[in-house]
XYZ file of C-alpha atoms in Angstrom:
771
model
C 0.973 -20.588 -2.174
C 1.940 -21.925 -5.544
C -1.013 -22.198 -8.104
C -2.208 -25.696 -8.538
C -1.668 -25.617 -12.216
C 1.974 -24.785 -12.226
C 4.093 -27.638 -13.568
C 6.563 -28.739 -10.665
C 10.212 -29.555 -11.295
C 9.415 -33.080 -10.580
C 7.614 -33.137 -13.976
C 10.989 -32.721 -15.642
C 12.416 -35.583 -13.515
C 9.596 -38.003 -14.291
C 9.441 -37.395 -17.934
C 13.208 -37.758 -18.397
C 13.340 -40.988 -16.380
C 10.449 -42.312 -18.531
C 12.592 -41.384 -21.626
C 15.467 -43.632 -20.206
C 12.930 -46.446 -19.867
C 11.912 -46.041 -23.445
C 15.430 -46.101 -24.759
C 16.225 -49.235 -22.681
C 13.086 -51.072 -24.057
C 13.951 -50.151 -27.545
C 17.613 -51.396 -27.251
C 16.384 -54.850 -25.867
C 13.489 -55.476 -28.091
C 14.010 -57.689 -31.112
C 12.152 -55.519 -33.854
C 10.824 -56.794 -37.195
C 10.862 -54.494 -40.229
C 7.389 -54.765 -41.672
C 6.706 -52.093 -44.307
C 4.535 -49.121 -44.459
C 1.091 -48.264 -43.190
C -0.061 -47.377 -46.694
C 1.010 -50.683 -48.079
C -0.611 -52.907 -45.327
C -2.415 -56.006 -46.632
C -6.051 -56.973 -45.672
C -6.132 -59.556 -42.930
C -9.032 -60.978 -40.949
C -9.530 -59.638 -37.507
C -8.387 -62.910 -35.901
C -5.748 -63.491 -38.502
C -2.119 -64.293 -37.830
C 0.283 -61.508 -36.577
C 2.310 -59.971 -39.413
C 5.988 -60.470 -39.430
C 8.795 -59.633 -41.893
C 8.283 -62.889 -43.934
C 4.771 -62.154 -44.754
C 4.160 -60.896 -48.275
C 2.592 -57.406 -48.519
C 0.065 -56.349 -51.178
C -2.102 -53.245 -51.577
C -5.200 -52.520 -53.620
C -3.580 -49.153 -54.780
C -0.452 -49.288 -56.927
C 2.555 -48.592 -54.811
C 4.101 -46.359 -57.480
C 1.323 -43.779 -56.750
C 2.422 -43.438 -53.174
C 4.979 -40.717 -52.658
C 7.863 -41.248 -50.272
C 6.447 -38.271 -48.355
C 3.220 -40.196 -47.764
C 4.813 -43.296 -46.323
C 4.855 -44.073 -42.675
C 7.314 -46.871 -42.005
C 7.446 -48.732 -38.931
C 9.128 -51.469 -36.814
C 7.452 -53.577 -34.169
C 7.632 -56.843 -32.253
C 4.008 -57.744 -33.227
C 1.406 -56.177 -35.665
C -2.270 -57.123 -36.240
C -4.690 -55.748 -38.884
C -8.608 -55.782 -38.405
C -9.909 -55.796 -42.093
C -13.433 -54.912 -40.862
C -12.603 -51.756 -38.981
C -9.350 -51.281 -40.982
C -7.397 -50.713 -37.851
C -3.818 -51.588 -37.465
C -2.439 -52.480 -33.965
C 1.372 -52.619 -33.345
C 2.665 -53.793 -30.007
C 6.163 -53.956 -28.455
C 9.046 -51.574 -29.283
C 7.156 -49.739 -31.997
C 9.098 -47.222 -34.229
C 7.345 -45.096 -36.767
C 9.270 -43.219 -39.360
C 8.013 -40.374 -41.596
C 10.452 -38.380 -43.560
C 12.793 -36.904 -40.771
C 10.338 -37.597 -38.039
C 10.101 -40.625 -35.723
C 7.858 -41.848 -32.988
C 8.796 -44.596 -30.548
C 6.134 -46.052 -28.329
C 5.134 -49.320 -26.617
C 1.743 -49.445 -28.539
C 0.355 -47.833 -31.749
C -3.221 -47.978 -33.201
C -3.713 -46.713 -36.719
C -7.183 -46.077 -38.123
C -6.834 -46.249 -41.910
C -10.346 -44.691 -42.433
C -9.674 -41.534 -40.385
C -5.915 -41.433 -40.709
C -5.672 -41.104 -36.894
C -2.623 -42.622 -35.090
C -2.751 -43.041 -31.370
C 0.524 -43.902 -29.756
C 0.689 -44.858 -26.007
C 3.332 -45.852 -23.439
C 6.903 -44.481 -23.140
C 6.595 -42.123 -26.208
C 9.617 -40.440 -27.771
C 8.582 -38.271 -30.662
C 11.459 -36.561 -32.630
C 10.463 -33.675 -35.046
C 12.175 -32.538 -38.235
C 14.233 -30.005 -36.215
C 15.641 -32.627 -33.847
C 13.357 -31.589 -30.834
C 12.383 -34.472 -28.625
C 8.809 -34.904 -27.077
C 8.375 -37.305 -24.226
C 4.804 -38.211 -23.159
C 2.472 -41.202 -22.474
C -0.143 -40.601 -25.195
C -0.040 -38.694 -28.420
C -2.525 -38.384 -31.312
C -1.188 -37.885 -34.828
C -2.305 -37.876 -38.392
C -0.852 -40.390 -40.701
C 1.610 -37.691 -41.917
C 2.576 -36.567 -38.479
C 1.160 -33.069 -39.082
C -1.244 -32.755 -36.389
C -2.015 -34.135 -32.960
C -2.939 -33.707 -29.258
C -0.447 -34.483 -26.466
C -1.094 -34.660 -22.760
C 1.448 -34.602 -19.887
C 4.560 -33.913 -22.046
C 8.159 -32.942 -21.867
C 9.894 -31.218 -24.785
C 13.729 -31.484 -24.956
C 15.035 -28.768 -27.284
C 17.738 -29.789 -29.530
C 19.946 -26.696 -28.612
C 19.302 -27.363 -24.941
C 16.482 -26.512 -22.439
C 13.289 -28.416 -21.509
C 9.593 -27.619 -21.711
C 7.152 -29.405 -19.556
C 3.297 -28.911 -20.068
C 0.076 -30.400 -18.809
C -1.208 -30.561 -22.365
C -0.574 -29.410 -25.872
C -1.828 -29.470 -29.460
C -0.002 -29.547 -32.795
C -1.513 -28.130 -35.914
C -1.018 -29.078 -39.593
C 1.907 -26.742 -39.919
C 3.748 -28.290 -36.924
C 3.017 -25.389 -34.602
C 2.425 -26.403 -30.981
C 0.342 -24.634 -28.257
C 1.242 -25.727 -24.772
C -0.863 -25.103 -21.652
C 0.389 -24.628 -18.027
C 4.081 -24.805 -18.882
C 7.371 -24.817 -17.181
C 10.717 -24.168 -18.806
C 14.274 -24.534 -17.786
C 17.759 -24.761 -19.142
C 18.981 -26.854 -16.246
C 19.697 -30.518 -16.103
C 17.062 -32.559 -14.132
C 19.391 -35.354 -13.206
C 22.624 -35.423 -11.370
C 25.767 -37.442 -12.428
C 24.342 -40.688 -10.817
C 20.957 -40.380 -12.698
C 18.942 -39.312 -9.625
C 16.323 -36.575 -10.000
C 17.245 -33.071 -8.880
C 15.301 -29.866 -8.895
C 16.361 -27.147 -11.552
C 17.773 -24.010 -9.955
C 15.694 -21.863 -12.181
C 12.630 -22.110 -14.268
C 10.111 -19.929 -16.276
C 6.429 -20.831 -15.665
C 3.740 -19.633 -18.033
C 0.046 -20.046 -18.552
C 0.508 -20.708 -22.184
C 3.354 -21.209 -24.731
C 3.186 -21.022 -28.498
C 5.922 -22.821 -30.510
C 6.266 -21.560 -34.005
C 7.761 -24.434 -36.118
C 8.585 -22.326 -39.147
C 10.303 -19.425 -37.230
C 11.509 -21.796 -34.616
C 10.422 -19.529 -31.932
C 8.963 -19.998 -28.436
C 6.647 -17.306 -27.150
C 5.441 -17.188 -23.564
C 2.126 -15.697 -22.045
C 2.056 -14.886 -18.404
C 5.725 -15.821 -17.774
C 7.445 -15.478 -14.466
C 11.040 -16.337 -13.556
C 11.514 -18.554 -10.563
C 14.756 -19.273 -8.800
C 14.993 -22.126 -6.282
C 11.188 -22.318 -6.340
C 10.748 -18.610 -5.423
C 8.995 -16.246 -8.017
C 11.644 -13.565 -8.766
C 10.650 -11.478 -11.749
C 7.640 -11.206 -14.092
C 8.692 -11.598 -17.755
C 6.063 -10.066 -19.913
C 6.546 -10.655 -23.660
C 9.214 -13.267 -23.016
C 10.315 -15.212 -26.136
C 13.273 -16.975 -27.588
C 14.239 -19.098 -30.561
C 14.090 -22.925 -30.028
C 17.675 -23.254 -31.473
C 18.792 -20.252 -29.382
C 20.237 -18.324 -32.237
C 20.601 -14.529 -31.575
C 17.437 -12.383 -32.288
C 16.074 -9.044 -31.529
C 14.666 -8.326 -28.071
C 15.106 -7.349 -24.552
C 17.961 -8.854 -22.470
C 17.933 -9.715 -18.725
C 18.360 -6.463 -16.818
C 21.460 -5.519 -14.414
C 21.173 -4.153 -10.962
C 23.723 -2.151 -9.012
C 24.082 0.208 -6.191
C 27.062 2.626 -6.100
C 28.249 5.581 -4.056
C 28.491 7.951 -6.913
C 25.341 7.210 -8.702
C 22.998 5.557 -6.225
C 20.786 2.687 -7.234
C 20.878 1.818 -10.852
C 19.251 -0.658 -13.295
C 20.311 -1.243 -16.918
C 18.055 -2.638 -19.572
C 19.303 -3.698 -23.057
C 17.492 -3.887 -26.333
C 19.369 -6.157 -28.801
C 18.762 -5.642 -32.473
C 19.981 -8.429 -34.779
C 20.293 -6.398 -37.978
C 21.580 -9.248 -40.108
C 23.512 -12.490 -39.551
C 26.763 -10.606 -39.744
C 25.920 -7.518 -37.667
C 24.002 -6.321 -34.601
C 23.408 -3.462 -32.297
C 22.784 -3.375 -28.573
C 21.159 -0.284 -27.027
C 21.387 -0.039 -23.201
C 19.455 2.373 -21.018
C 20.913 2.811 -17.463
C 18.812 4.620 -14.907
C 20.245 5.991 -11.608
C 18.683 7.473 -8.459
C 21.602 9.714 -8.009
C 22.263 10.814 -11.520
C 20.625 11.412 -14.971
C 20.218 8.294 -17.193
C 22.985 7.117 -19.458
C 22.626 5.475 -22.979
C 25.058 3.013 -24.267
C 25.297 1.636 -27.858
C 27.377 -1.327 -29.051
C 27.515 -2.068 -32.829
C 29.371 -5.092 -34.203
C 29.872 -6.000 -37.831
C 31.594 -9.060 -39.411
C 32.661 -8.615 -43.078
C 34.311 -10.885 -45.518
C 37.621 -9.164 -44.675
C 37.450 -9.099 -40.995
C 35.349 -7.701 -38.062
C 35.022 -4.454 -35.992
C 33.033 -3.088 -33.073
C 32.195 0.353 -31.757
C 30.841 1.224 -28.407
C 29.772 4.523 -27.079
C 28.479 5.975 -23.786
C 26.597 9.401 -23.345
C 25.013 10.958 -20.301
C 24.830 14.354 -18.589
C 25.970 14.618 -15.074
C 27.758 16.778 -12.494
C 31.517 17.044 -13.194
C 33.636 18.193 -10.249
C 37.094 19.640 -11.018
C 39.959 17.555 -9.834
C 41.360 18.787 -6.551
C 38.053 20.537 -5.493
C 36.419 19.667 -2.217
C 33.463 17.140 -2.786
C 30.592 15.881 -0.803
C 29.382 12.287 -0.645
C 27.006 13.180 -3.709
C 28.514 14.778 -6.747
C 27.102 18.308 -7.222
C 29.330 19.728 -9.785
C 28.365 21.643 -12.869
C 26.104 19.661 -15.194
C 27.724 18.852 -18.504
C 27.600 16.362 -21.280
C 29.963 13.478 -20.748
C 30.744 10.194 -22.608
C 33.281 7.761 -23.767
C 33.766 5.916 -27.098
C 35.882 2.890 -28.085
C 36.403 0.982 -31.240
C 38.543 -1.950 -32.362
C 38.792 -4.189 -35.419
C 40.940 -6.031 -37.912
C 40.703 -6.417 -41.727
C 42.767 -9.153 -43.535
C 43.150 -8.130 -47.069
C 45.499 -11.122 -47.963
C 47.446 -13.739 -46.113
C 50.169 -10.997 -45.718
C 48.409 -7.663 -45.616
C 46.163 -6.606 -42.727
C 44.846 -3.378 -41.124
C 44.378 -3.323 -37.224
C 43.019 -0.434 -35.189
C 41.582 0.439 -31.884
C 40.648 3.789 -30.293
C 39.501 5.064 -26.929
C 38.347 8.564 -26.008
C 36.676 9.903 -22.882
C 35.187 13.396 -22.253
C 36.985 13.904 -18.998
C 39.392 12.096 -16.592
C 36.822 10.810 -14.045
C 34.009 9.594 -16.374
C 35.232 5.871 -16.741
C 35.939 5.511 -12.995
C 32.694 7.162 -11.766
C 30.586 4.866 -13.927
C 32.771 1.713 -13.377
C 33.687 1.228 -17.020
C 37.446 1.179 -16.667
C 40.228 1.899 -14.236
C 42.865 2.421 -16.863
C 44.985 5.631 -16.399
C 45.893 5.968 -20.099
C 43.647 5.528 -23.103
C 45.603 4.452 -26.118
C 44.446 4.515 -29.820
C 46.332 3.097 -32.819
C 45.992 2.344 -36.484
C 48.450 -0.073 -38.044
C 48.784 -1.414 -41.543
C 51.026 -4.547 -41.653
C 52.614 -6.959 -44.078
C 54.086 -10.166 -42.664
C 55.557 -13.143 -44.426
C 58.074 -15.805 -43.688
C 61.121 -13.561 -43.842
C 59.979 -9.877 -43.584
C 57.900 -7.509 -41.533
C 56.555 -4.116 -42.642
C 54.320 -1.705 -40.544
C 53.046 1.856 -40.880
C 51.285 2.859 -37.667
C 50.085 5.824 -35.752
C 49.689 6.177 -31.974
C 47.759 8.504 -29.684
C 47.281 8.516 -25.945
C 44.773 10.291 -23.702
C 45.889 10.497 -20.119
C 43.302 10.350 -17.484
C 45.827 10.546 -14.652
C 45.158 13.384 -12.071
C 48.351 15.418 -12.493
C 49.372 14.547 -16.002
C 49.227 17.641 -18.518
C 47.717 16.314 -21.825
C 49.842 18.668 -23.785
C 52.978 16.739 -22.726
C 51.595 13.378 -23.998
C 53.091 12.544 -27.308
C 51.253 11.708 -30.544
C 53.333 9.269 -32.702
C 52.660 9.621 -36.405
C 53.903 7.955 -38.437
C 55.735 5.031 -36.940
C 57.334 3.023 -39.699
C 59.231 -0.196 -39.336
C 60.707 -2.634 -41.909
C 62.599 -5.836 -41.051
C 63.985 -8.621 -43.282
C 65.855 -11.769 -42.317
C 68.104 -13.280 -44.971
C 70.908 -15.673 -45.507
C 73.852 -14.988 -47.723
C 75.319 -17.815 -49.826
C 78.767 -18.583 -48.726
C 78.522 -16.821 -45.321
C 77.416 -18.618 -42.149
C 74.800 -17.377 -39.785
C 71.693 -15.215 -40.213
C 71.310 -11.529 -41.182
C 68.581 -9.124 -40.263
C 68.051 -5.699 -41.758
C 65.911 -3.018 -40.304
C 64.746 0.429 -41.201
C 62.668 2.538 -38.747
C 61.303 6.066 -38.456
C 59.173 7.787 -35.857
C 57.715 11.352 -35.517
C 56.538 12.551 -32.131
C 54.408 15.655 -31.771
C 53.132 17.415 -28.541
C 50.809 20.384 -28.302
C 52.521 21.836 -25.334
C 56.000 19.988 -25.240
C 59.064 18.865 -27.258
C 58.658 17.553 -30.650
C 61.186 15.034 -32.171
C 61.744 12.952 -35.367
C 63.911 9.897 -35.735
C 65.150 7.508 -38.470
C 67.602 4.751 -38.298
C 68.853 1.789 -40.277
C 70.368 -1.354 -38.714
C 72.080 -4.557 -39.803
C 72.725 -7.444 -37.494
C 74.476 -10.717 -37.871
C 74.015 -13.755 -35.633
C 75.864 -17.107 -35.696
C 74.835 -19.838 -33.343
C 76.853 -23.074 -32.992
C 77.294 -26.055 -30.604
C 80.762 -27.007 -29.732
C 82.152 -30.665 -29.343
C 81.996 -30.054 -25.418
C 78.236 -29.092 -25.614
C 78.689 -25.304 -25.238
C 76.123 -23.140 -27.128
C 78.164 -20.164 -28.586
C 76.402 -17.149 -30.177
C 78.370 -14.529 -32.114
C 76.682 -11.149 -32.837
C 77.696 -8.114 -34.841
C 75.469 -5.140 -35.202
C 75.962 -1.757 -36.895
C 73.383 1.143 -36.871
C 73.048 4.813 -38.196
C 70.700 7.306 -36.567
C 69.412 10.634 -37.669
C 67.370 12.828 -35.127
C 65.727 16.183 -35.115
C 64.023 17.931 -32.122
C 62.523 21.282 -31.252
C 61.208 22.999 -28.116
C 63.576 20.739 -26.050
C 63.452 23.157 -23.026
C 59.776 22.170 -22.421
C 60.944 18.662 -21.276
C 61.328 18.905 -17.413
C 64.041 16.210 -17.061
C 67.431 17.577 -18.606
C 68.727 14.139 -19.453
C 65.761 13.411 -21.578
C 65.935 16.508 -23.737
C 68.935 16.153 -26.155
C 70.164 18.907 -28.406
C 67.853 20.957 -30.336
C 68.031 20.622 -34.125
C 69.615 17.863 -36.375
C 71.749 15.183 -34.725
C 73.389 12.064 -36.068
C 75.144 9.152 -34.441
C 76.660 5.785 -35.507
C 76.591 2.506 -33.331
C 78.567 -0.616 -33.649
C 78.254 -3.602 -31.260
C 79.942 -7.025 -31.108
C 78.893 -9.665 -28.573
C 79.794 -13.206 -27.519
C 77.430 -15.358 -25.537
C 78.237 -18.855 -24.171
C 75.963 -21.271 -22.482
C 77.113 -24.536 -21.109
C 74.446 -26.943 -19.774
C 75.243 -29.767 -17.404
C 72.492 -32.528 -16.932
C 72.343 -34.754 -14.023
C 70.039 -36.578 -11.468
C 68.980 -35.274 -8.066
C 66.465 -36.481 -5.478
C 64.825 -38.783 -7.902
C 64.436 -36.306 -10.603
C 66.600 -34.488 -13.202
C 68.451 -31.253 -12.880
C 70.058 -28.900 -15.518
C 72.663 -26.364 -14.477
C 73.442 -23.886 -17.299
C 76.408 -21.309 -16.473
C 76.150 -18.379 -18.898
C 78.808 -15.781 -19.818
C 78.367 -12.817 -22.217
C 80.657 -10.105 -23.357
C 79.226 -6.889 -25.168
C 81.422 -4.269 -26.629
C 80.094 -0.997 -27.974
C 82.329 2.131 -28.704
C 81.193 5.393 -27.145
C 77.915 6.604 -28.388
C 76.415 10.107 -28.436
C 73.597 9.547 -25.868
C 72.988 12.947 -24.308
C 72.818 14.771 -27.682
C 69.724 12.632 -28.709
C 66.251 13.096 -27.328
C 65.111 10.329 -25.071
C 61.583 9.404 -25.885
C 61.417 5.575 -25.561
C 64.202 4.521 -23.147
C 63.226 6.239 -19.846
C 62.010 3.326 -17.781
C 65.385 1.519 -17.474
C 65.873 -0.955 -14.714
C 67.919 -4.029 -14.256
C 65.789 -7.201 -14.292
C 66.184 -10.877 -14.998
C 64.398 -10.370 -18.353
C 67.173 -7.915 -19.729
C 70.153 -9.086 -17.912
C 71.675 -10.685 -21.097
C 70.248 -8.094 -23.561
C 72.563 -6.351 -26.059
C 71.022 -3.042 -24.803
C 69.442 -2.940 -21.329
C 67.521 0.258 -22.260
C 63.889 -0.646 -23.284
C 63.887 1.414 -26.557
C 66.160 2.882 -29.351
C 66.946 6.225 -28.138
C 69.567 5.243 -25.420
C 72.458 2.770 -26.165
C 74.487 1.257 -23.266
C 78.040 1.655 -24.615
C 81.523 0.508 -23.432
C 82.602 -3.066 -22.588
C 80.745 -5.160 -20.123
C 80.868 -8.597 -18.918
C 77.661 -10.427 -17.771
C 77.715 -13.764 -15.948
C 75.233 -15.992 -14.218
C 73.473 -19.320 -14.448
C 70.094 -21.010 -15.060
C 69.103 -24.009 -12.910
C 66.100 -26.303 -13.229
C 64.988 -29.302 -11.237
C 62.080 -31.533 -12.381
C 60.437 -34.698 -11.145
C 56.888 -35.877 -11.247
C 54.636 -33.289 -9.798
C 57.450 -30.763 -9.087
C 59.371 -28.324 -11.209
C 61.805 -25.688 -9.845
C 63.724 -23.137 -12.106
C 65.958 -20.335 -10.958
C 68.125 -17.530 -12.567
C 70.751 -15.396 -11.098
C 73.234 -13.059 -12.610
C 75.263 -9.823 -12.488
C 77.226 -7.781 -14.879
C 80.560 -5.705 -14.649
C 81.453 -2.742 -16.896
C 84.930 -1.549 -17.593
C 83.727 2.215 -17.607
C 81.484 4.112 -15.139
C 78.263 5.329 -16.680
C 76.415 6.674 -13.613
C 75.493 9.801 -15.600
C 73.667 7.940 -18.327
C 72.077 5.400 -15.895
C 70.494 6.984 -12.882
C 71.357 5.819 -9.368
C 68.964 3.158 -8.259
C 68.554 1.313 -11.614
C 71.200 -1.303 -10.575
C 73.324 -0.470 -13.547
C 74.963 2.977 -12.590
C 78.028 1.486 -11.144
C 80.694 -0.608 -12.788
C 79.406 -3.771 -10.908
C 75.760 -4.026 -11.191
C 73.281 -5.363 -8.641
C 72.444 -9.087 -8.462
C 69.122 -9.978 -10.185
C 67.268 -13.242 -10.088
C 63.970 -15.043 -10.467
C 62.856 -18.366 -8.900
C 59.723 -20.344 -9.935
C 58.255 -23.306 -8.070
C 55.434 -25.355 -9.452
C 53.976 -28.223 -7.378
C 51.501 -30.065 -9.716
C 48.654 -27.836 -10.564
C 48.152 -26.684 -6.917
C 51.109 -24.465 -6.081
C 52.889 -21.867 -8.178
C 55.374 -19.467 -6.638
C 57.328 -16.792 -8.547
C 59.883 -14.554 -6.830
C 61.790 -11.816 -8.700
C 64.436 -9.696 -6.915
C 67.284 -7.385 -7.134
C 69.946 -7.370 -4.460
C 72.238 -4.391 -3.838
C 75.805 -5.371 -4.746
C 77.184 -3.854 -1.609
C 74.569 -4.231 1.188
C 72.515 -7.042 -0.305
C 69.495 -4.982 0.489
C 66.359 -5.878 -1.639
C 66.042 -3.090 -4.207
C 63.261 -5.047 -6.017
C 61.161 -7.634 -4.282
C 58.251 -9.099 -6.167
C 56.440 -12.379 -5.205
C 53.392 -13.878 -6.628
C 51.883 -17.096 -5.178
C 48.817 -19.075 -6.300
C 47.493 -21.973 -4.227
C 44.645 -24.184 -5.493
C 42.695 -24.770 -8.652
C 39.991 -22.925 -10.512
C 37.332 -23.698 -7.953
C 39.332 -23.122 -4.736
C 42.333 -20.837 -4.848
C 44.406 -18.201 -2.947
C 46.396 -15.580 -4.845
C 48.727 -13.107 -3.135
C 51.121 -10.692 -4.744
C 53.695 -8.297 -3.191
C 55.834 -5.637 -4.908
C 58.450 -3.323 -3.394
C 60.766 -1.142 -5.483
C 63.289 0.318 -3.086
C 65.643 1.955 -5.596
C 66.119 5.450 -4.026
C 65.779 7.056 -7.288
C 65.533 10.804 -7.485
C 62.051 12.226 -7.922
C 63.049 14.039 -11.063
C 62.848 10.725 -12.860
C 59.075 10.563 -12.952
C 58.997 7.151 -14.809
C 61.016 5.312 -12.036
C 59.330 6.119 -8.848
C 59.385 3.623 -5.986
C 56.281 1.763 -4.902
C 55.134 -0.852 -2.373
C 51.895 -2.755 -2.960
C 50.122 -5.832 -1.597
C 47.312 -7.811 -3.394
C 45.045 -10.649 -2.356
C 42.484 -12.642 -4.191
C 40.661 -15.757 -2.969
C 37.755 -18.088 -3.683
C 36.601 -21.084 -1.873
C 33.446 -23.260 -2.424
C 31.042 -23.770 0.465
C 29.209 -26.478 -1.375
C 29.414 -27.917 -4.796
C 27.583 -24.950 -6.220
C 27.848 -22.136 -3.684
C 31.102 -20.269 -3.056
C 32.647 -17.041 -1.644
C 35.307 -14.852 -3.215
C 37.171 -11.643 -2.492
C 40.090 -9.482 -3.405
C 41.972 -6.288 -2.160
C 44.712 -3.914 -3.149
C 46.679 -2.013 -0.488
C 49.188 0.717 -1.122
C 52.059 0.402 1.354
C 54.091 3.287 -0.262
C 55.250 5.827 2.297
C 56.319 9.505 1.795
C 60.079 8.672 1.784
C 59.560 6.211 -1.092
C 57.290 8.495 -3.120
C 57.298 12.216 -1.965
C 54.657 13.081 -4.550
C 52.215 10.515 -3.274
C 49.525 10.763 -0.617
C 49.927 7.346 1.132
C 51.381 7.271 4.569
C 52.498 3.637 4.507
C 49.107 1.977 4.554
C 46.234 2.948 2.286
C 43.456 0.616 1.187
C 42.797 1.256 -2.470
C 39.803 -0.973 -2.903
C 38.444 -4.296 -2.104
C 35.600 -6.569 -3.056
C 33.694 -9.495 -1.533
C 31.036 -11.706 -3.043
C 29.017 -14.787 -3.080
C 28.292 -16.896 -6.124
C 26.080 -19.749 -7.128
C 27.316 -21.603 -10.232
C 25.834 -24.856 -11.715
C 25.207 -26.259 -15.092
C 22.581 -23.534 -16.008
C 22.923 -20.718 -13.609
C 25.694 -18.173 -12.725
C 24.368 -15.917 -9.940
C 26.622 -13.581 -7.990
C 26.363 -10.737 -5.459
C 29.440 -8.452 -5.183
C 30.186 -5.670 -2.589
C 33.039 -3.418 -3.591
C 34.478 -0.298 -1.824
C 36.748 2.265 -3.136
C 38.784 4.300 -0.611
C 40.086 7.039 -2.873
C 38.174 10.192 -4.166
C 39.150 11.215 -7.679
C 36.941 14.159 -8.692
C 33.360 13.112 -8.946
C 34.296 9.439 -8.682
C 33.698 9.319 -5.048
C 34.885 6.717 -2.628
C 32.305 4.436 -1.047
C 30.404 1.190 -1.471
C 29.057 -0.407 -4.508
C 26.887 -3.451 -4.763
C 26.193 -5.490 -7.857
C 24.008 -8.527 -8.853
C 25.037 -10.506 -11.743
C 22.731 -13.069 -13.467
C 23.404 -15.448 -16.254
C 20.878 -18.095 -17.292
C 21.852 -20.787 -19.688
C 19.625 -21.136 -22.719
C 17.603 -18.024 -21.820
C 19.842 -15.005 -21.787
C 23.017 -13.429 -20.377
C 23.527 -9.878 -19.352
């Protein structure tokens, strides 16, 4: 049974409705500006009512009264009793003192004691903009002290405090008794009362006006009227600026660690830096400590996050039980990122990630990334040039990847400049680039090249868009320990190697515009010819051009390889078209194309990439958008001979942000040899959905299914249907509360990151705290 003293949610509704009545009365009243209490004249008790035309005199010189002492007011009617020295104001009374105001139906001021009593639909605004609604308030003539009963405080930054009684001292501090606080709205869109989804009740609340802080005594968090959690020591600032203290805890249940609870201590070191320390306690493992430091400087910002614990580490591939029982060892993870802007042109950007082992991130559900990249990059960017010196490092957390074969790139230098030459049409671009790659147990290589490119774009009289391109480039390479690279075509020749590249290209687009089905369509045929004399490819190490695949995005590229180490030479013709149709609420775009090469380069381009034969496969993309409700994207590659789908990728989204269904399907059926580890086939299905049950209550879910079989990937473990993971959840979301319960299941064991169920509760309270 609820205590009798606990303010009910209806108190919020009643006080807020009363505030609306007050504002309406004030808007309709014809107020008369009278003057100041300190300057009121002496009138007989039964004298006439004062009005704006009445002359005002005072026994004391007005010059001796400071502006800080004056209490100015407006009212429909004012009377003054000279015997008792009591001023009575009725009807739409407004009192003003410095930055504070009081609006009421009636005000009585005793000049002898300085006491002001206001009654009826009171709205009191303090110097910080917080608003107090009540029926009766007692104040001094400087608004510094007073007693209030049955009040509602609307904080300027959001949130409401309702109390049975309160007192305000000379410093503006307030003590409230039998209090309820909520950050929720107490009215719906139609102005009708509604109960807040959460509130904090307390026996007493102290409001520090100087520190702008609210402190609770005997606080309890209630959700939907049910007491959920005691909150001893709860406090927050009235303007909800960040301050040091405990945050709302997090709860979760996982297969690897059992039940867990996380509690965070937030330390606001200064206005520009803070530190969050989180202790996470598990029933199935030792605790973990997390620290997150953030710093904003006059040049930029950076943050560092670290995790540390001690737990059982099971070697990859070893048999495991449902509970990790491996050898106890110290484990952790650290990540950092930031950017410093030294000038409008110069900047330094960096990020780093490092884990103690390959299963730490997955076991503690921090990340599912299989590679952890770190980089430091200093850049200069202006209107016509770009300069960068960068370094790259990668830690693999894949099960079967040797770390010694993962490259370290340091330094990577790139300079580009665009310019125009007087008397010559078109635009020129110059580039100089160098890269050094080091491995602890693999091939090392260094590269440097210089490139000059000229582009001339023009529109003919018939409307064709014609682009001419000329490119020359010179490369220098050095490599060692080439035999340590498993794929022969990636190795190149050991020692110093050089090569020269020259490319010429012609690209023509010819758009045709017309009407169709009540809308407009644009058909743009496109033709391109690219000519590059024979290039020394196999003598050069291949570090950045391994994942080559014909797609709609690179169909008309000068070089279909993704990097610089491999160059597609010879003469080729590429042809295709873009088509778009648009009418109100509907937009359709599609692209289809193919290329033909005069020479056969199946040795350079592996079978299955769509480029190995003279005639390439067909590639295309179609996108359909129906308003903001339907979006469908289909990307595909068709075998040129059998029209078999070598790439089939579809993504569809139905609905909006409240109700949606997302589905994705990918199948790579390229029949590529397993020796090309970067180009393996895969088949995967993804689903995600969310639907509201009511205006605030919704359910959601997602899943990923691996459909790859042994024929598609002989190195994999899937037999054609393997659930990877799924999640299901329910959520409550309104104007002040985000509450969700999620069940997730993993189906794959990776070391001590065991498969099984995980449950998590996420809670966010507006104007109180977020975890």
